[in-house]
N, CA, C and O atoms as CSV, one atom per row, in Angstrom:
chain,resi,resn,atom,element,x,y,z
A,1,UNK,N,N,-54.682,8.444,5.917
A,1,UNK,CA,C,-53.541,7.876,5.259
A,1,UNK,C,C,-52.479,7.561,6.318
A,1,UNK,O,O,-52.194,8.386,7.186
A,2,UNK,N,N,-51.902,6.370,6.237
A,2,UNK,CA,C,-50.922,5.935,7.223
A,2,UNK,C,C,-49.542,6.489,6.878
A,2,UNK,O,O,-49.201,6.692,5.713
A,3,UNK,N,N,-48.762,6.727,7.932
A,3,UNK,CA,C,-47.406,7.234,7.717
A,3,UNK,C,C,-46.461,6.060,7.490
A,3,UNK,O,O,-46.614,4.991,8.082
A,4,UNK,N,N,-45.489,6.284,6.626
A,4,UNK,CA,C,-44.477,5.255,6.374
A,4,UNK,C,C,-43.418,5.306,7.467
A,4,UNK,O,O,-43.111,6.367,8.010
A,5,UNK,N,N,-42.873,4.149,7.776
A,5,UNK,CA,C,-41.801,4.090,8.768
A,5,UNK,C,C,-40.531,4.697,8.189
A,5,UNK,O,O,-40.269,4.603,6.990
A,6,UNK,N,N,-39.752,5.317,9.059
A,6,UNK,CA,C,-38.478,5.870,8.617
A,6,UNK,C,C,-37.503,4.718,8.332
A,6,UNK,O,O,-37.482,3.733,9.070
A,7,UNK,N,N,-36.711,4.832,7.288
A,7,UNK,CA,C,-35.741,3.763,7.016
A,7,UNK,C,C,-34.689,3.700,8.123
A,7,UNK,O,O,-34.229,4.727,8.621
A,8,UNK,N,N,-34.328,2.499,8.489
A,8,UNK,CA,C,-33.355,2.275,9.549
A,8,UNK,C,C,-31.981,2.135,8.912
A,8,UNK,O,O,-31.805,1.367,7.966
A,9,UNK,N,N,-31.015,2.873,9.428
A,9,UNK,CA,C,-29.653,2.816,8.906
A,9,UNK,C,C,-28.859,1.803,9.726
A,9,UNK,O,O,-28.370,2.124,10.809
A,10,UNK,N,N,-28.730,0.578,9.209
A,10,UNK,CA,C,-28.018,-0.483,9.912
A,10,UNK,C,C,-26.598,-0.665,9.414
A,10,UNK,O,O,-25.911,-1.595,9.838
A,11,UNK,N,N,-26.152,0.190,8.537
A,11,UNK,CA,C,-24.815,0.009,7.972
A,11,UNK,C,C,-23.753,0.506,8.947
A,11,UNK,O,O,-24.022,1.341,9.811
A,12,UNK,N,N,-22.555,-0.019,8.793
A,12,UNK,CA,C,-21.431,0.394,9.617
A,12,UNK,C,C,-20.958,1.772,9.156
A,12,UNK,O,O,-21.143,2.135,7.994
A,13,UNK,N,N,-20.358,2.524,10.043
A,13,UNK,CA,C,-19.813,3.813,9.613
A,13,UNK,C,C,-18.656,3.597,8.637
A,13,UNK,O,O,-17.909,2.625,8.749
A,14,UNK,N,N,-18.521,4.505,7.690
A,14,UNK,CA,C,-17.485,4.365,6.674
A,14,UNK,C,C,-16.109,4.532,7.294
A,14,UNK,O,O,-15.890,5.417,8.120
A,15,UNK,N,N,-15.191,3.678,6.889
A,15,UNK,CA,C,-13.821,3.774,7.372
A,15,UNK,C,C,-13.080,4.822,6.557
A,15,UNK,O,O,-13.281,4.937,5.348
A,16,UNK,N,N,-12.237,5.572,7.215
A,16,UNK,CA,C,-11.435,6.574,6.527
A,16,UNK,C,C,-10.120,5.941,6.093
A,16,UNK,O,O,-9.513,5.173,6.840
A,17,UNK,N,N,-9.689,6.267,4.890
A,17,UNK,CA,C,-8.450,5.728,4.343
A,17,UNK,C,C,-7.370,6.791,4.472
A,17,UNK,O,O,-7.580,7.947,4.105
A,18,UNK,N,N,-6.225,6.401,4.990
A,18,UNK,CA,C,-5.116,7.320,5.184
A,18,UNK,C,C,-4.359,7.528,3.873
A,18,UNK,O,O,-3.979,6.565,3.208
A,19,UNK,N,N,-4.146,8.783,3.512
A,19,UNK,CA,C,-3.408,9.103,2.299
A,19,UNK,C,C,-1.958,8.634,2.405
A,19,UNK,O,O,-1.395,8.134,1.431
A,20,UNK,N,N,-1.358,8.791,3.571
A,20,UNK,CA,C,0.028,8.360,3.773
A,20,UNK,C,C,0.130,6.842,3.651
A,20,UNK,O,O,1.109,6.333,3.105
A,21,UNK,N,N,-0.861,6.120,4.148
A,21,UNK,CA,C,-0.851,4.661,4.021
A,21,UNK,C,C,-0.918,4.215,2.579
A,21,UNK,O,O,-0.200,3.300,2.176
A,22,UNK,N,N,-1.777,4.853,1.791
A,22,UNK,CA,C,-1.880,4.509,0.362
A,22,UNK,C,C,-0.583,4.844,-0.353
A,22,UNK,O,O,-0.124,4.077,-1.200
A,23,UNK,N,N,0.012,5.986,-0.021
A,23,UNK,CA,C,1.271,6.387,-0.647
A,23,UNK,C,C,2.394,5.416,-0.312
A,23,UNK,O,O,3.205,5.081,-1.175
A,24,UNK,N,N,2.445,4.967,0.930
A,24,UNK,CA,C,3.477,3.999,1.324
A,24,UNK,C,C,3.298,2.675,0.582
A,24,UNK,O,O,4.286,2.054,0.189
A,25,UNK,N,N,2.072,2.242,0.387
A,25,UNK,CA,C,1.810,1.004,-0.339
A,25,UNK,C,C,2.247,1.138,-1.797
A,25,UNK,O,O,2.867,0.227,-2.346
A,26,UNK,N,N,1.929,2.262,-2.418
A,26,UNK,CA,C,2.306,2.458,-3.820
A,26,UNK,C,C,3.818,2.529,-4.003
A,26,UNK,O,O,4.350,1.936,-4.942
A,27,UNK,N,N,4.510,3.235,-3.135
A,27,UNK,CA,C,5.963,3.341,-3.245
A,27,UNK,C,C,6.620,1.992,-2.975
A,27,UNK,O,O,7.574,1.624,-3.661
A,28,UNK,N,N,6.130,1.257,-1.996
A,28,UNK,CA,C,6.686,-0.063,-1.706
A,28,UNK,C,C,6.492,-1.039,-2.852
A,28,UNK,O,O,7.401,-1.799,-3.185
A,29,UNK,N,N,5.316,-1.020,-3.454
A,29,UNK,CA,C,5.065,-1.912,-4.586
A,29,UNK,C,C,5.927,-1.521,-5.790
A,29,UNK,O,O,6.413,-2.393,-6.510
A,30,UNK,N,N,6.118,-0.224,-6.010
A,30,UNK,CA,C,6.980,0.210,-7.108
A,30,UNK,C,C,8.425,-0.206,-6.882
A,30,UNK,O,O,9.097,-0.645,-7.815
A,31,UNK,N,N,8.901,-0.077,-5.673
A,31,UNK,CA,C,10.266,-0.517,-5.383
A,31,UNK,C,C,10.441,-2.008,-5.648
A,31,UNK,O,O,11.450,-2.429,-6.213
A,32,UNK,N,N,9.477,-2.789,-5.248
A,32,UNK,CA,C,9.579,-4.233,-5.456
A,32,UNK,C,C,9.537,-4.566,-6.939
A,32,UNK,O,O,10.337,-5.373,-7.413
A,33,UNK,N,N,8.620,-3.957,-7.677
A,33,UNK,CA,C,8.497,-4.268,-9.104
A,33,UNK,C,C,9.704,-3.791,-9.906
A,33,UNK,O,O,10.117,-4.458,-10.854
A,34,UNK,N,N,10.258,-2.672,-9.545
A,34,UNK,CA,C,11.372,-2.137,-10.324
A,34,UNK,C,C,12.713,-2.748,-9.953
A,34,UNK,O,O,13.528,-3.016,-10.836
A,35,UNK,N,N,12.958,-2.972,-8.687
A,35,UNK,CA,C,14.306,-3.310,-8.238
A,35,UNK,C,C,14.480,-4.734,-7.727
A,35,UNK,O,O,15.535,-5.046,-7.176
A,36,UNK,N,N,13.503,-5.601,-7.885
A,36,UNK,CA,C,13.640,-6.966,-7.379
A,36,UNK,C,C,14.823,-7.652,-8.065
A,36,UNK,O,O,14.969,-7.564,-9.284
A,37,UNK,N,N,15.659,-8.328,-7.290
A,37,UNK,CA,C,16.833,-8.985,-7.876
A,37,UNK,C,C,16.425,-10.035,-8.907
A,37,UNK,O,O,15.514,-10.829,-8.673
A,38,UNK,N,N,17.105,-10.029,-10.040
A,38,UNK,CA,C,16.951,-10.995,-11.128
A,38,UNK,C,C,15.662,-10.845,-11.928
A,38,UNK,O,O,15.646,-11.244,-13.092
A,39,UNK,N,N,14.589,-10.299,-11.383
A,39,UNK,CA,C,13.317,-10.253,-12.105
A,39,UNK,C,C,12.715,-8.861,-12.190
A,39,UNK,O,O,11.648,-8.701,-12.781
A,40,UNK,N,N,13.355,-7.853,-11.625
A,40,UNK,CA,C,12.802,-6.500,-11.635
A,40,UNK,C,C,12.771,-5.899,-13.029
A,40,UNK,O,O,13.541,-6.298,-13.902
A,41,UNK,N,N,11.895,-4.955,-13.231
A,41,UNK,CA,C,11.743,-4.329,-14.544
A,41,UNK,C,C,13.017,-3.589,-14.944
A,41,UNK,O,O,13.428,-3.656,-16.102
A,42,UNK,N,N,13.647,-2.888,-14.006
A,42,UNK,CA,C,14.894,-2.192,-14.334
A,42,UNK,C,C,16.043,-3.171,-14.577
A,42,UNK,O,O,16.944,-2.886,-15.366
A,43,UNK,N,N,16.014,-4.316,-13.906
A,43,UNK,CA,C,17.075,-5.304,-14.099
A,43,UNK,C,C,16.971,-5.998,-15.452
A,43,UNK,O,O,17.950,-6.585,-15.914
A,44,UNK,N,N,15.822,-5.944,-16.090
A,44,UNK,CA,C,15.705,-6.575,-17.400
A,44,UNK,C,C,16.400,-5.746,-18.477
A,44,UNK,O,O,16.829,-6.301,-19.488
A,45,UNK,N,N,16.520,-4.435,-18.286
A,45,UNK,CA,C,17.163,-3.581,-19.281
A,45,UNK,C,C,18.564,-3.154,-18.902
A,45,UNK,O,O,19.399,-2.920,-19.776
A,46,UNK,N,N,18.827,-3.051,-17.643
A,46,UNK,CA,C,20.122,-2.577,-17.157
A,46,UNK,C,C,20.668,-3.560,-16.141
A,46,UNK,O,O,19.920,-4.321,-15.526
A,47,UNK,N,N,21.980,-3.536,-15.973
A,47,UNK,CA,C,22.571,-4.335,-14.912
A,47,UNK,C,C,22.659,-3.470,-13.666
A,47,UNK,O,O,23.350,-2.451,-13.658
A,48,UNK,N,N,21.966,-3.871,-12.625
A,48,UNK,CA,C,22.008,-3.168,-11.342
A,48,UNK,C,C,22.588,-4.143,-10.330
A,48,UNK,O,O,22.049,-5.234,-10.146
A,49,UNK,N,N,23.680,-3.768,-9.669
A,49,UNK,CA,C,24.323,-4.695,-8.728
A,49,UNK,C,C,23.403,-5.076,-7.568
A,49,UNK,O,O,22.475,-4.349,-7.212
A,50,UNK,N,N,23.695,-6.236,-6.996
A,50,UNK,CA,C,22.880,-6.743,-5.883
A,50,UNK,C,C,22.975,-5.874,-4.635
A,50,UNK,O,O,22.108,-5.942,-3.764
A,51,UNK,N,N,24.011,-5.066,-4.544
A,51,UNK,CA,C,24.151,-4.200,-3.369
A,51,UNK,C,C,23.033,-3.154,-3.321
A,51,UNK,O,O,22.738,-2.613,-2.256
A,52,UNK,N,N,22.411,-2.868,-4.470
A,52,UNK,CA,C,21.296,-1.916,-4.512
A,52,UNK,C,C,19.937,-2.604,-4.553
A,52,UNK,O,O,18.952,-2.060,-4.052
A,53,UNK,N,N,19.876,-3.793,-5.144
A,53,UNK,CA,C,18.569,-4.422,-5.337
A,53,UNK,C,C,18.016,-5.050,-4.064
A,53,UNK,O,O,16.824,-4.918,-3.789
A,54,UNK,N,N,18.851,-5.730,-3.280
A,54,UNK,CA,C,18.348,-6.375,-2.069
A,54,UNK,C,C,17.865,-5.372,-1.026
A,54,UNK,O,O,16.794,-5.577,-0.454
A,55,UNK,N,N,18.608,-4.293,-0.750
A,55,UNK,CA,C,18.051,-3.301,0.192
A,55,UNK,C,C,16.766,-2.644,-0.318
A,55,UNK,O,O,15.877,-2.325,0.471
A,56,UNK,N,N,16.668,-2.441,-1.635
A,56,UNK,CA,C,15.438,-1.868,-2.189
A,56,UNK,C,C,14.276,-2.838,-2.021
A,56,UNK,O,O,13.152,-2.413,-1.754
A,57,UNK,N,N,14.528,-4.123,-2.170
A,57,UNK,CA,C,13.483,-5.129,-1.969
A,57,UNK,C,C,13.029,-5.153,-0.509
A,57,UNK,O,O,11.832,-5.216,-0.232
A,58,UNK,N,N,13.970,-5.105,0.410
A,58,UNK,CA,C,13.627,-5.103,1.838
A,58,UNK,C,C,12.869,-3.823,2.201
A,58,UNK,O,O,11.899,-3.866,2.956
A,59,UNK,N,N,13.312,-2.693,1.664
A,59,UNK,CA,C,12.618,-1.430,1.937
A,59,UNK,C,C,11.211,-1.444,1.346
A,59,UNK,O,O,10.287,-0.909,1.958
A,60,UNK,N,N,11.030,-2.045,0.168
A,60,UNK,CA,C,9.708,-2.140,-0.439
A,60,UNK,C,C,8.756,-2.990,0.389
A,60,UNK,O,O,7.592,-2.633,0.572
A,61,UNK,N,N,9.250,-4.105,0.883
A,61,UNK,CA,C,8.413,-4.965,1.722
A,61,UNK,C,C,8.065,-4.260,3.034
A,61,UNK,O,O,6.936,-4.358,3.514
A,62,UNK,N,N,9.031,-3.556,3.606
A,62,UNK,CA,C,8.767,-2.822,4.846
A,62,UNK,C,C,7.724,-1.725,4.620
A,62,UNK,O,O,6.837,-1.529,5.451
A,63,UNK,N,N,7.830,-1.010,3.497
A,63,UNK,CA,C,6.835,0.020,3.198
A,63,UNK,C,C,5.446,-0.578,2.996
A,63,UNK,O,O,4.450,0.020,3.403
A,64,UNK,N,N,5.373,-1.745,2.374
A,64,UNK,CA,C,4.079,-2.408,2.218
A,64,UNK,C,C,3.475,-2.777,3.572
A,64,UNK,O,O,2.289,-2.554,3.815
A,65,UNK,N,N,4.296,-3.336,4.438
A,65,UNK,CA,C,3.798,-3.756,5.759
A,65,UNK,C,C,3.307,-2.551,6.554
A,65,UNK,O,O,2.202,-2.576,7.097
A,66,UNK,N,N,4.117,-1.499,6.625
A,66,UNK,CA,C,3.714,-0.320,7.392
A,66,UNK,C,C,2.559,0.417,6.723
A,66,UNK,O,O,1.726,1.013,7.406
A,67,UNK,N,N,2.504,0.381,5.402
A,67,UNK,CA,C,1.400,1.028,4.705
A,67,UNK,C,C,0.074,0.355,4.973
A,67,UNK,O,O,-0.934,1.026,5.192
A,68,UNK,N,N,0.066,-0.983,4.957
A,68,UNK,CA,C,-1.179,-1.697,5.246
A,68,UNK,C,C,-1.581,-1.564,6.706
A,68,UNK,O,O,-2.770,-1.603,7.021
A,69,UNK,N,N,-0.614,-1.408,7.603
A,69,UNK,CA,C,-0.959,-1.220,9.012
A,69,UNK,C,C,-1.594,0.152,9.253
A,69,UNK,O,O,-2.433,0.297,10.141
A,70,UNK,N,N,-1.194,1.172,8.458
A,70,UNK,CA,C,-1.700,2.526,8.654
A,70,UNK,C,C,-2.788,2.884,7.650
A,70,UNK,O,O,-3.154,4.056,7.554
A,71,UNK,N,N,-3.314,1.929,6.905
A,71,UNK,CA,C,-4.225,2.235,5.812
A,71,UNK,C,C,-5.558,2.792,6.308
A,71,UNK,O,O,-6.003,3.835,5.830
A,72,UNK,N,N,-6.191,2.123,7.243
A,72,UNK,CA,C,-7.525,2.524,7.705
A,72,UNK,C,C,-7.445,3.238,9.039
A,72,UNK,O,O,-6.722,2.827,9.947
A,73,UNK,N,N,-8.217,4.335,9.137
A,73,UNK,CA,C,-8.347,5.069,10.396
A,73,UNK,C,C,-9.719,4.787,10.972
A,73,UNK,O,O,-10.663,4.503,10.236
A,74,UNK,N,N,-9.828,4.865,12.259
A,74,UNK,CA,C,-11.142,4.735,12.876
A,74,UNK,C,C,-11.901,6.026,12.673
A,74,UNK,O,O,-11.326,7.107,12.806
A,75,UNK,N,N,-13.187,5.938,12.354
A,75,UNK,CA,C,-13.955,7.177,12.097
A,75,UNK,C,C,-14.206,8.001,13.318
A,75,UNK,O,O,-14.835,9.056,13.232
């Protein structure tokens, strides 16, 4: 009886996902959805001055950028 060949593993190693990166992405997206000037979810029910909404929008975008940069770790 002939022996079967061993299966060859040609797949790439799995990338590790950073918990801090995922958390930064979630917080940044929440800030944008809640506090975006004129269209945010909180602005639809309450009046929030622009002095709070624009910095929250900038902080949300910054958190998204840094979160996506730190998302994947090398194995």
